[in-house]
Amino acid sequence: MQRRLLFALGLCLLISRTQAQLIGGEEDEEEEEEEEEEEESIEDETPEEKLQRKNIKQDSNLSVDKLIAKYGYQAEVHHVTTDDGYILTMHRIRNSGAQPFLLQHGLVDSSAGFVVMGPNVSLAYLLADHNYDVWLGNARGNRYSRNHTTLDPDASKFWDFSWHEIGMYDLPAMIDHVLKVTGYKKLQYAGHSQGCTAFFVMCSMRPAYNEKIISMQAMAPAVYAKETEDHPYIRAMSLYFNSLVGSSITEMFNGEFRFLCRMTEETERLCIEAVFGIVGRNWNEFNRKMFPVVLGHYPAGVAAKQVKHFIQIIKTGRFAPYSYSSNKNMVLYREHVPPRYNLSLVTVPTFVYYSSNDLLCHPHDVEAMCEDLGNVTGKYLVPLKEFNHMDFLWAVDVRKLLYNRMLQVLGKQPQAKDIEGEAKGLRIRGRAIGQNAAR
Ligand SMILES: *[C@@H]1O[C@H](CO)[C@@H](O)[C@H](O)[C@H]1NC(C)=O
Ligand SMILES: *[C@@H]1O[C@H](CO)[C@@H](O)[C@H](O)[C@H]1NC(C)=O
Ligand SMILES: *[C@@H]1O[C@H](CO)[C@@H](O)[C@H](O)[C@H]1NC(C)=O
Ligand SMILES: *[C@@H]1O[C@H](CO)[C@@H](O)[C@H](O)[C@H]1NC(C)=O
Ligand SMILES: *[C@@H]1O[C@H](CO)[C@@H](O)[C@H](O)[C@H]1NC(C)=O
């Protein structure tokens, strides 16, 4: 089994690599869509199911702002230029006058991560329903932030960054933009995975930004990663990355291995298993019906250096800036190895959410991180053993298991319908399909 998964992942990497070298931007989308409109209508389908199927198809192909608008929220698109020239796109679920709340996504993700499961599940909508002015960031290099004042996104110079730069430049630029537009002095922040990593980089390297944040809600913070070294894929990945040294590839995972995943039931299952192999296995909380939507929005593009930097902190066990050759380190950092980020400088009140089946973010590592952060106000281990790294965004029961706790931490009262969880039909279907597939 393990071998088959590795093979699947290898295939994905290979394909994404080849594609990244061959194609630049997104393909033309319009024509194909027209053709598919006439598609088969499935027999015995209730009107409800038909609508659901149509929504899923649409949602896999809408940009984040269009998705937000489709579900009846007021959507806005903003462009923000960083000090080093990257032009980022922010999405906003506008709630004029309300407290701004910035959500920042993880690796290979985009603002889509916070809306992709729809209004009854995803965090951005929940926060909007609780009267926040919700802003969704997009880090440099993802599909919404592939632009620069002088650099060409198809040239390798553009891709010379890791999450260090996302923390140093992207987050500050986006935070300043939100505060400027709204007139607020401080905002609320929540991050998933790398959205936490970059945040802690920012607060330790540019401590003045601590003052601009009311509180940090840190979901699955990938910061210390000692335990991740035993991860089977990480080993494979680091071998893969060693083989990349000196090669021209700098942009990753923007390739379209989607066609492979969509080919048959079996390839779809393999793709999901491949994802589970990386983030932790949890069929019960995975809504397989929504997989086409997930595939439409992931992976959103990432620089190889981002992944290499993560692999460095996994291998060295040190949360530190990117390490080059000893000589270059000496020039850049005046030491042979880069000095660690000083987490005690992160004085923002931080609440941490983590889980026991998160293969990228082991509870031991999270607890060690909490010891070192400057102001941890609490932590919450999700009370479901199988909860994985992506369940923080995708789990069928994520509101019940996680977000309602976050609302409490934020001083909000979860509404009855939040507690009920999302549309029951989806949950039942998600379960049933998941369990069949797991066998
Ligand atoms: C939209 O759908 C077409 C064909 O189904 C696909 O090629 C394209 O990548 C999709 N676009 C997005 C943004 O998902
Ligand atoms: C969300 O749930 C409510 C009731 O629970 C339902 O009326 C609504 O259609 C759902 N919205 C979506 C987009 O599924
Ligand atoms: C990139 O930004 C420039 C402004 O500097 C703008 O003119 C151009 O349209 C943008 N390109 C894309 C693809 O958004
Ligand atoms: C980290 O910051 C704290 C608070 O300013 C300081 O006391 C400590 O010496 C710093 N640690 C390192 C290793 O620089
Ligand atoms: C930690 O956060 C609390 C607010 O929750 C604040 O009152 C306190 O001053 C902070 N502590 C430090 C060391 O910054």
Short mmCIF file of C-alpha atoms and ligand atoms in Angstrom, two decimals:
data_model
loop_
_atom_site.label_atom_id
_atom_site.label_comp_id
_atom_site.label_asym_id
_atom_site.label_seq_id
_atom_site.Cartn_x
_atom_site.Cartn_y
_atom_site.Cartn_z
CA MET A 1 0.00 0.00 0.00
CA GLN A 2 2.66 2.44 1.11
CA ARG A 3 4.53 1.81 -2.08
CA ARG A 4 1.53 2.50 -4.22
CA LEU A 5 0.99 5.81 -2.50
CA LEU A 6 4.57 6.84 -2.96
CA PHE A 7 4.23 5.95 -6.57
CA ALA A 8 1.13 8.10 -6.88
CA LEU A 9 2.82 11.03 -5.21
CA GLY A 10 5.90 10.55 -7.35
CA LEU A 11 3.75 10.63 -10.41
CA CYS A 12 2.07 13.83 -9.27
CA LEU A 13 5.38 15.49 -8.59
CA LEU A 14 6.75 14.36 -11.89
CA ILE A 15 3.77 15.66 -13.77
CA SER A 16 3.67 18.95 -11.95
CA ARG A 17 7.38 19.33 -12.61
CA THR A 18 7.07 18.69 -16.28
CA GLN A 19 4.09 20.97 -16.56
CA ALA A 20 5.78 23.72 -14.60
CA GLN A 21 8.53 23.67 -17.17
CA LEU A 22 6.24 23.57 -20.11
CA ILE A 23 3.47 25.98 -19.40
CA GLY A 24 3.34 29.42 -17.97
CA GLY A 25 -0.10 30.61 -17.00
CA GLU A 26 -3.60 29.26 -16.75
CA GLU A 27 -5.16 27.77 -19.79
CA ASP A 28 -8.07 29.20 -21.65
CA GLU A 29 -11.13 28.04 -19.82
CA GLU A 30 -14.15 29.37 -21.61
CA GLU A 31 -14.65 26.96 -24.48
CA GLU A 32 -14.52 23.71 -22.60
CA GLU A 33 -17.07 24.96 -20.17
CA GLU A 34 -19.57 25.63 -22.92
CA GLU A 35 -19.29 22.11 -24.22
CA GLU A 36 -19.76 20.53 -20.85
CA GLU A 37 -22.96 22.40 -20.18
CA GLU A 38 -24.87 19.81 -22.18
CA GLU A 39 -23.47 17.00 -20.12
CA GLU A 40 -25.20 13.79 -19.16
CA SER A 41 -28.08 14.11 -16.77
CA ILE A 42 -27.91 11.35 -14.25
CA GLU A 43 -31.01 9.20 -13.87
CA ASP A 44 -32.85 8.92 -10.56
CA GLU A 45 -31.38 12.20 -9.51
CA THR A 46 -33.56 14.33 -7.25
CA PRO A 47 -33.76 18.05 -8.10
CA GLU A 48 -31.76 18.70 -4.95
CA GLU A 49 -28.96 16.39 -6.03
CA LYS A 50 -28.98 17.89 -9.46
CA LEU A 51 -28.57 21.36 -7.99
CA GLN A 52 -25.78 20.15 -5.76
CA ARG A 53 -23.99 18.61 -8.71
CA LYS A 54 -24.33 21.82 -10.66
CA ASN A 55 -23.00 23.85 -7.74
CA ILE A 56 -20.03 21.59 -7.35
CA LYS A 57 -19.19 21.92 -10.99
CA GLN A 58 -19.53 25.70 -10.88
CA ASP A 59 -17.63 26.11 -7.66
CA SER A 60 -14.65 24.19 -8.91
CA ASN A 61 -14.30 26.78 -11.64
CA LEU A 62 -15.08 30.11 -9.99
CA SER A 63 -12.45 32.47 -8.66
CA VAL A 64 -12.71 33.30 -4.96
CA ASP A 65 -14.40 36.67 -5.42
CA LYS A 66 -16.98 35.15 -7.77
CA LEU A 67 -17.59 32.33 -5.30
CA ILE A 68 -18.20 34.78 -2.49
CA ALA A 69 -20.60 36.79 -4.62
CA LYS A 70 -22.40 33.68 -5.80
CA TYR A 71 -23.31 32.83 -2.22
CA GLY A 72 -24.78 36.23 -1.57
CA TYR A 73 -21.95 37.96 0.24
CA GLN A 74 -20.44 41.25 -0.82
CA ALA A 75 -17.13 40.48 -2.50
CA GLU A 76 -14.23 42.79 -3.20
CA VAL A 77 -10.83 42.39 -4.82
CA HIS A 78 -7.88 44.47 -3.67
CA HIS A 79 -4.33 44.71 -4.95
CA VAL A 80 -1.45 45.35 -2.60
CA THR A 81 2.17 45.99 -3.55
CA THR A 82 4.87 44.83 -1.15
CA ASP A 83 8.08 46.71 -0.36
CA ASP A 84 9.94 44.33 -2.66
CA GLY A 85 7.54 44.79 -5.55
CA TYR A 86 5.24 41.76 -5.44
CA ILE A 87 1.65 42.56 -6.36
CA LEU A 88 -0.73 40.57 -4.19
CA THR A 89 -4.45 40.04 -4.51
CA MET A 90 -6.64 40.18 -1.45
CA HIS A 91 -10.25 39.05 -1.35
CA ARG A 92 -12.70 40.60 1.00
CA ILE A 93 -16.13 39.65 2.31
CA ARG A 94 -17.15 43.16 3.01
CA ASN A 95 -18.89 44.10 6.20
CA SER A 96 -18.46 47.86 6.33
CA GLY A 97 -17.58 49.29 9.69
CA ALA A 98 -17.12 45.89 11.32
CA GLN A 99 -13.93 44.68 12.97
CA PRO A 100 -11.48 43.53 10.24
CA PHE A 101 -10.30 39.93 10.37
CA LEU A 102 -7.42 38.71 8.20
CA LEU A 103 -7.21 35.05 7.20
CA GLN A 104 -3.97 33.70 5.79
CA HIS A 105 -3.68 30.39 3.97
CA GLY A 106 -1.09 27.61 4.03
CA LEU A 107 1.33 26.05 1.56
CA VAL A 108 0.01 25.27 -1.96
CA ASP A 109 -3.20 26.98 -0.88
CA SER A 110 -4.80 30.37 -1.54
CA SER A 111 -7.66 32.46 -0.20
CA ALA A 112 -9.85 29.67 -1.58
CA GLY A 113 -8.96 27.49 1.41
CA PHE A 114 -11.24 29.56 3.64
CA VAL A 115 -14.29 29.47 1.35
CA VAL A 116 -13.95 26.29 -0.67
CA MET A 117 -16.40 24.18 1.35
CA GLY A 118 -19.15 26.76 1.07
CA PRO A 119 -21.17 29.02 3.37
CA ASN A 120 -22.28 26.35 5.78
CA VAL A 121 -18.79 25.03 6.46
CA SER A 122 -15.98 27.42 5.60
CA LEU A 123 -14.47 29.78 8.16
CA ALA A 124 -14.60 32.99 6.12
CA TYR A 125 -18.39 32.82 5.88
CA LEU A 126 -18.78 31.91 9.52
CA LEU A 127 -16.78 34.97 10.54
CA ALA A 128 -18.72 37.16 8.14
CA ASP A 129 -21.95 35.86 9.67
CA HIS A 130 -20.57 36.87 13.06
CA ASN A 131 -20.13 40.42 11.95
CA TYR A 132 -16.49 40.56 10.97
CA ASP A 133 -15.14 42.36 7.93
CA VAL A 134 -13.27 39.38 6.49
CA TRP A 135 -10.10 39.80 4.45
CA LEU A 136 -8.42 36.88 2.71
CA GLY A 137 -4.73 37.14 1.96
CA ASN A 138 -2.86 35.59 -0.94
CA ALA A 139 0.86 35.02 -0.55
CA ARG A 140 3.25 35.80 -3.40
CA GLY A 141 3.43 33.09 -6.01
CA ASN A 142 -0.03 31.61 -5.66
CA ARG A 143 -2.41 31.89 -8.60
CA TYR A 144 -3.83 35.21 -7.37
CA SER A 145 -0.49 36.80 -6.59
CA ARG A 146 1.58 36.10 -9.64
CA ASN A 147 2.60 39.62 -10.49
CA HIS A 148 5.42 42.03 -9.75
CA THR A 149 6.25 45.63 -10.53
CA THR A 150 9.44 44.65 -12.39
CA LEU A 151 9.95 40.87 -12.31
CA ASP A 152 8.37 38.49 -14.78
CA PRO A 153 6.50 35.65 -13.02
CA ASP A 154 7.74 33.26 -15.66
CA ALA A 155 11.35 34.03 -14.84
CA SER A 156 13.16 32.24 -12.04
CA LYS A 157 14.12 35.47 -10.25
CA PHE A 158 10.46 35.94 -9.35
CA TRP A 159 10.47 32.61 -7.51
CA ASP A 160 13.44 33.34 -5.26
CA PHE A 161 11.49 33.48 -2.01
CA SER A 162 10.28 31.33 0.84
CA TRP A 163 7.83 31.93 3.69
CA HIS A 164 10.46 34.15 5.25
CA GLU A 165 9.67 36.82 2.65
CA ILE A 166 5.95 36.17 3.03
CA GLY A 167 6.35 37.06 6.71
CA MET A 168 8.73 39.95 6.13
CA TYR A 169 6.88 41.65 3.29
CA ASP A 170 3.52 40.14 2.29
CA LEU A 171 1.83 40.04 5.67
CA PRO A 172 2.92 43.55 6.72
CA ALA A 173 1.78 44.99 3.38
CA MET A 174 -1.60 43.29 3.61
CA ILE A 175 -2.10 44.25 7.26
CA ASP A 176 -1.26 47.88 6.54
CA HIS A 177 -3.63 47.88 3.60
CA VAL A 178 -6.52 46.50 5.64
CA LEU A 179 -5.94 49.00 8.45
CA LYS A 180 -5.69 51.86 5.99
CA VAL A 181 -8.90 50.94 4.16
CA THR A 182 -10.95 50.26 7.27
CA GLY A 183 -9.54 52.95 9.53
CA TYR A 184 -9.07 50.44 12.33
CA LYS A 185 -5.89 50.43 14.43
CA LYS A 186 -5.80 46.66 14.91
CA LEU A 187 -7.12 43.55 13.25
CA GLN A 188 -7.87 39.97 14.18
CA TYR A 189 -5.74 37.34 12.50
CA ALA A 190 -6.13 33.63 11.86
CA GLY A 191 -3.66 31.48 9.97
CA HIS A 192 -3.54 27.94 8.75
CA SER A 193 -0.21 26.14 8.64
CA GLN A 194 2.21 28.36 6.71
CA GLY A 195 -0.16 31.24 7.47
CA CYS A 196 1.09 30.81 11.05
CA THR A 197 4.72 30.20 10.13
CA ALA A 198 4.94 33.46 8.20
CA PHE A 199 3.06 35.30 10.94
CA PHE A 200 5.59 34.27 13.58
CA VAL A 201 8.41 35.28 11.24
CA MET A 202 6.80 38.71 10.94
CA CYS A 203 6.24 39.21 14.65
CA SER A 204 9.76 38.13 15.59
CA MET A 205 11.58 40.01 12.81
CA ARG A 206 9.35 43.10 12.73
CA PRO A 207 8.03 43.27 16.31
CA ALA A 208 6.21 46.56 15.70
CA TYR A 209 3.53 44.48 13.96
CA ASN A 210 2.64 42.84 17.26
CA GLU A 211 0.87 46.09 18.06
CA LYS A 212 -1.39 45.84 15.02
CA ILE A 213 -2.93 42.50 15.93
CA ILE A 214 -5.64 41.93 18.54
CA SER A 215 -5.11 38.20 18.66
CA MET A 216 -3.70 35.37 16.59
CA GLN A 217 -5.75 32.20 16.05
CA ALA A 218 -3.12 29.67 14.98
CA MET A 219 -4.44 26.56 13.26
CA ALA A 220 -2.02 23.69 12.66
CA PRO A 221 1.03 25.94 13.00
CA ALA A 222 3.93 24.44 11.06
CA VAL A 223 6.79 25.89 13.03
CA TYR A 224 8.72 23.27 14.93
CA ALA A 225 8.86 20.08 12.96
CA LYS A 226 11.15 17.69 14.73
CA GLU A 227 8.65 14.86 14.70
CA THR A 228 7.88 15.37 11.04
CA GLU A 229 11.24 13.93 10.09
CA ASP A 230 9.80 10.43 10.30
CA HIS A 231 7.15 11.31 7.75
CA PRO A 232 7.54 8.88 4.85
CA TYR A 233 6.79 11.43 2.16
CA ILE A 234 9.06 14.06 3.59
CA ARG A 235 11.95 11.68 3.17
CA ALA A 236 10.95 11.10 -0.41
CA MET A 237 10.47 14.81 -0.93
CA SER A 238 13.86 15.72 0.44
CA LEU A 239 15.45 13.18 -1.88
CA TYR A 240 13.47 14.70 -4.69
CA PHE A 241 14.59 18.16 -3.70
CA ASN A 242 18.20 17.16 -3.46
CA SER A 243 17.90 16.01 -7.01
CA LEU A 244 16.64 19.47 -7.92
CA VAL A 245 19.68 21.36 -6.75
CA GLY A 246 21.03 23.30 -9.66
CA SER A 247 18.12 22.51 -11.91
CA SER A 248 16.04 25.26 -13.38
CA ILE A 249 12.74 24.48 -11.70
CA THR A 250 11.67 27.11 -9.25
CA GLU A 251 7.93 27.07 -9.40
CA MET A 252 6.13 24.00 -8.15
CA PHE A 253 2.73 22.39 -8.01
CA ASN A 254 1.16 24.77 -10.46
CA GLY A 255 0.95 21.90 -12.90
CA GLU A 256 -2.30 20.30 -13.81
CA PHE A 257 -2.30 16.78 -12.45
CA ARG A 258 -6.02 17.33 -12.05
CA PHE A 259 -6.87 15.46 -15.19
CA LEU A 260 -5.27 12.37 -13.70
CA CYS A 261 -7.34 12.61 -10.54
CA ARG A 262 -10.53 13.07 -12.51
CA MET A 263 -10.00 10.22 -14.92
CA THR A 264 -11.75 7.42 -13.02
CA GLU A 265 -13.13 6.59 -9.58
CA GLU A 266 -9.97 4.65 -8.89
CA THR A 267 -7.54 7.42 -9.84
CA GLU A 268 -9.61 9.84 -7.80
CA ARG A 269 -9.33 7.55 -4.80
CA LEU A 270 -5.58 7.28 -5.33
CA CYS A 271 -5.28 11.04 -5.48
CA ILE A 272 -7.18 11.43 -2.23
CA GLU A 273 -5.01 8.74 -0.66
CA ALA A 274 -1.94 10.60 -1.89
CA VAL A 275 -3.21 13.75 -0.19
CA PHE A 276 -3.97 11.77 2.97
CA GLY A 277 -0.46 10.34 2.81
CA ILE A 278 0.85 13.85 3.26
CA VAL A 279 -1.68 15.39 5.65
CA GLY A 280 -3.06 12.39 7.59
CA ARG A 281 -5.78 9.90 6.72
CA ASN A 282 -9.38 10.70 7.59
CA TRP A 283 -12.05 9.43 5.23
CA ASN A 284 -14.86 10.08 7.68
CA GLU A 285 -14.41 13.84 7.68
CA PHE A 286 -13.62 14.11 3.99
CA ASN A 287 -16.52 15.10 1.79
CA ARG A 288 -15.68 13.23 -1.36
CA LYS A 289 -18.47 14.92 -3.26
CA MET A 290 -16.52 18.14 -2.88
CA PHE A 291 -13.26 16.74 -4.24
CA PRO A 292 -13.78 18.31 -7.68
CA VAL A 293 -14.02 21.70 -5.98
CA VAL A 294 -10.85 21.01 -4.05
CA LEU A 295 -9.12 19.98 -7.25
CA GLY A 296 -10.28 23.16 -8.93
CA HIS A 297 -8.57 25.33 -6.32
CA TYR A 298 -5.54 23.30 -5.30
CA PRO A 299 -2.65 23.35 -5.68
CA ALA A 300 -2.50 27.10 -6.06
CA GLY A 301 1.20 27.47 -6.87
CA VAL A 302 4.25 27.68 -4.67
CA ALA A 303 7.97 28.34 -4.99
CA ALA A 304 10.30 25.39 -4.64
CA LYS A 305 12.25 27.42 -2.09
CA GLN A 306 9.23 27.49 0.22
CA VAL A 307 9.18 23.71 0.32
CA LYS A 308 12.96 23.50 0.65
CA HIS A 309 12.84 25.87 3.58
CA PHE A 310 10.25 23.70 5.33
CA ILE A 311 12.40 20.66 4.71
CA GLN A 312 15.32 22.49 6.29
CA ILE A 313 13.44 23.15 9.51
CA ILE A 314 12.28 19.56 9.56
CA LYS A 315 15.79 18.20 9.10
CA THR A 316 17.62 20.59 11.38
CA GLY A 317 14.90 20.95 14.00
CA ARG A 318 15.65 24.69 14.03
CA PHE A 319 13.07 27.36 13.20
CA ALA A 320 15.42 29.70 11.36
CA PRO A 321 15.78 31.65 8.11
CA TYR A 322 16.80 29.90 4.91
CA SER A 323 20.21 28.28 5.05
CA TYR A 324 22.56 28.61 2.08
CA SER A 325 26.18 27.49 1.86
CA SER A 326 28.26 28.14 4.92
CA ASN A 327 30.01 31.01 3.14
CA LYS A 328 26.85 32.68 2.01
CA ASN A 329 25.35 32.24 5.48
CA MET A 330 28.41 33.98 6.87
CA VAL A 331 27.82 36.95 4.56
CA LEU A 332 24.07 37.11 5.18
CA TYR A 333 23.80 36.18 8.83
CA ARG A 334 27.40 36.49 10.11
CA GLU A 335 27.16 32.88 11.28
CA HIS A 336 27.68 29.53 9.59
CA VAL A 337 24.08 28.55 10.28
CA PRO A 338 21.25 31.07 10.32
CA PRO A 339 20.26 32.20 13.83
CA ARG A 340 16.84 31.03 15.01
CA TYR A 341 13.81 33.26 14.89
CA ASN A 342 13.21 34.55 18.41
CA LEU A 343 9.69 33.42 19.22
CA SER A 344 9.65 35.18 22.58
CA LEU A 345 9.29 38.39 20.58
CA VAL A 346 5.86 37.25 19.39
CA THR A 347 3.83 39.06 22.02
CA VAL A 348 0.47 38.94 20.26
CA PRO A 349 -1.98 36.95 22.39
CA THR A 350 -1.94 33.62 20.57
CA PHE A 351 -4.43 30.78 20.76
CA VAL A 352 -3.26 27.52 19.22
CA TYR A 353 -5.39 24.80 17.59
CA TYR A 354 -3.81 21.46 16.75
CA SER A 355 -4.67 17.83 16.23
CA SER A 356 -3.26 14.39 16.84
CA ASN A 357 -3.44 13.00 13.30
CA ASP A 358 -1.71 15.98 11.68
CA LEU A 359 1.27 14.41 9.93
CA LEU A 360 2.83 17.81 9.21
CA CYS A 361 2.37 19.28 12.63
CA HIS A 362 2.92 16.86 15.47
CA PRO A 363 1.34 17.70 18.86
CA HIS A 364 4.76 17.44 20.56
CA ASP A 365 6.17 20.05 18.20
CA VAL A 366 3.18 22.33 18.69
CA GLU A 367 3.51 22.07 22.46
CA ALA A 368 7.23 22.84 22.26
CA MET A 369 6.44 25.89 20.15
CA CYS A 370 3.91 27.09 22.72
CA GLU A 371 6.64 26.99 25.36
CA ASP A 372 8.72 29.41 23.31
CA LEU A 373 6.11 31.84 21.99
CA GLY A 374 5.85 35.11 23.87
CA ASN A 375 2.16 35.13 24.75
CA VAL A 376 0.18 31.91 24.37
CA THR A 377 -3.23 32.43 25.91
CA GLY A 378 -4.46 28.88 25.37
CA LYS A 379 -4.38 25.81 23.20
CA TYR A 380 -6.98 23.41 21.93
CA LEU A 381 -6.39 19.87 20.77
CA VAL A 382 -9.25 19.00 18.41
CA PRO A 383 -11.24 16.25 20.10
CA LEU A 384 -11.18 13.84 17.19
CA LYS A 385 -8.26 11.48 16.93
CA GLU A 386 -8.31 11.27 13.12
CA PHE A 387 -8.47 15.03 12.47
CA ASN A 388 -5.75 15.84 9.92
CA HIS A 389 -3.83 18.85 8.62
CA MET A 390 -6.44 19.81 6.02
CA ASP A 391 -9.46 19.04 8.20
CA PHE A 392 -8.88 22.48 9.72
CA LEU A 393 -10.42 23.74 6.47
CA TRP A 394 -12.15 20.78 4.87
CA ALA A 395 -13.65 18.57 7.59
CA VAL A 396 -17.35 17.93 7.28
CA ASP A 397 -17.77 18.71 10.99
CA VAL A 398 -15.16 21.44 11.23
CA ARG A 399 -17.59 23.93 12.74
CA LYS A 400 -18.61 21.62 15.50
CA LEU A 401 -15.11 20.31 16.16
CA LEU A 402 -13.13 23.51 15.81
CA TYR A 403 -14.65 26.79 14.68
CA ASN A 404 -17.21 27.04 17.44
CA ARG A 405 -14.36 26.83 19.93
CA MET A 406 -12.63 29.63 18.05
CA LEU A 407 -15.77 31.77 18.19
CA GLN A 408 -15.81 31.34 21.97
CA VAL A 409 -12.16 32.32 22.18
CA LEU A 410 -13.03 35.41 20.16
CA GLY A 411 -15.81 36.21 22.60
CA LYS A 412 -18.61 35.37 20.17
CA GLN A 413 -21.62 33.24 20.84
CA PRO A 414 -21.97 30.38 18.35
CA GLN A 415 -25.45 30.42 16.83
CA ALA A 416 -27.78 27.46 17.02
CA LYS A 417 -27.19 26.63 13.38
CA ASP A 418 -23.43 26.66 13.92
CA ILE A 419 -23.80 24.10 16.63
CA GLU A 420 -26.10 22.01 14.49
CA GLY A 421 -23.25 21.82 12.06
CA GLU A 422 -23.72 22.27 8.36
CA ALA A 423 -26.34 20.81 6.08
CA LYS A 424 -26.93 17.31 7.33
CA GLY A 425 -27.40 15.87 3.89
CA LEU A 426 -23.85 16.68 2.94
CA ARG A 427 -22.52 15.11 6.07
CA ILE A 428 -24.41 11.88 5.60
CA ARG A 429 -23.37 11.64 2.01
CA GLY A 430 -19.80 12.51 2.81
CA ARG A 431 -19.70 9.76 5.42
CA ALA A 432 -21.30 7.11 3.34
CA ILE A 433 -19.14 7.73 0.33
CA GLY A 434 -16.03 8.05 2.39
CA GLN A 435 -16.60 4.79 4.18
CA ASN A 436 -17.30 2.83 1.05
CA ALA A 437 -14.23 4.19 -0.54
CA ALA A 438 -12.09 3.43 2.46
CA ARG A 439 -12.72 -0.25 2.12
C1 LIG B 1 -12.44 25.29 -15.44
O1 LIG B 1 -12.81 24.12 -16.11
C2 LIG B 1 -11.99 23.77 -17.18
C3 LIG B 1 -12.56 22.56 -17.89
O2 LIG B 1 -13.36 21.81 -17.07
C4 LIG B 1 -10.58 23.53 -16.68
O3 LIG B 1 -9.73 23.21 -17.75
C5 LIG B 1 -10.09 24.76 -15.97
O4 LIG B 1 -8.81 24.53 -15.43
C6 LIG B 1 -11.04 25.15 -14.88
N1 LIG B 1 -10.62 26.40 -14.27
C7 LIG B 1 -10.46 26.55 -12.95
C8 LIG B 1 -10.07 27.90 -12.46
O5 LIG B 1 -10.58 25.63 -12.17
C1 LIG B 2 -26.84 26.14 4.26
O1 LIG B 2 -27.74 25.55 5.18
C2 LIG B 2 -29.04 26.08 5.14
C3 LIG B 2 -29.88 25.41 6.20
O2 LIG B 2 -29.12 24.63 7.04
C4 LIG B 2 -29.64 25.86 3.76
O3 LIG B 2 -30.90 26.45 3.70
C5 LIG B 2 -28.73 26.49 2.72
O4 LIG B 2 -29.21 26.20 1.43
C6 LIG B 2 -27.32 25.95 2.85
N1 LIG B 2 -26.49 26.67 1.91
C7 LIG B 2 -25.69 26.03 1.06
C8 LIG B 2 -24.94 26.90 0.12
O5 LIG B 2 -25.55 24.84 1.04
C1 LIG B 3 0.48 43.23 -13.11
O1 LIG B 3 0.57 44.52 -12.52
C2 LIG B 3 0.58 45.57 -13.44
C3 LIG B 3 0.74 46.86 -12.65
O2 LIG B 3 2.03 46.96 -12.18
C4 LIG B 3 -0.68 45.60 -14.24
O3 LIG B 3 -0.62 46.61 -15.22
C5 LIG B 3 -0.87 44.27 -14.92
O4 LIG B 3 -2.12 44.22 -15.56
C6 LIG B 3 -0.80 43.14 -13.92
N1 LIG B 3 -0.85 41.87 -14.59
C7 LIG B 3 -1.72 40.92 -14.28
C8 LIG B 3 -1.65 39.65 -15.06
O5 LIG B 3 -2.55 41.06 -13.38
C1 LIG B 4 14.98 36.85 22.38
O1 LIG B 4 14.30 38.00 22.79
C2 LIG B 4 14.27 38.16 24.20
C3 LIG B 4 13.36 39.34 24.52
O2 LIG B 4 13.82 40.51 23.89
C4 LIG B 4 15.70 38.36 24.70
O3 LIG B 4 15.69 38.50 26.10
C5 LIG B 4 16.52 37.15 24.32
O4 LIG B 4 17.87 37.33 24.66
C6 LIG B 4 16.42 36.88 22.82
N1 LIG B 4 17.05 35.63 22.53
C7 LIG B 4 17.99 35.52 21.59
C8 LIG B 4 18.54 34.17 21.38
O5 LIG B 4 18.36 36.47 20.96
C1 LIG B 5 -0.28 38.99 26.45
O1 LIG B 5 -1.59 39.31 26.04
C2 LIG B 5 -2.39 39.93 27.01
C3 LIG B 5 -3.75 40.13 26.42
O2 LIG B 5 -4.39 38.92 26.29
C4 LIG B 5 -1.78 41.24 27.42
O3 LIG B 5 -2.56 41.84 28.42
C5 LIG B 5 -0.37 41.02 27.90
O4 LIG B 5 0.26 42.26 28.13
C6 LIG B 5 0.43 40.24 26.87
N1 LIG B 5 1.72 39.88 27.44
C7 LIG B 5 2.86 40.24 26.89
C8 LIG B 5 4.08 39.72 27.54
O5 LIG B 5 2.92 40.94 25.89
#
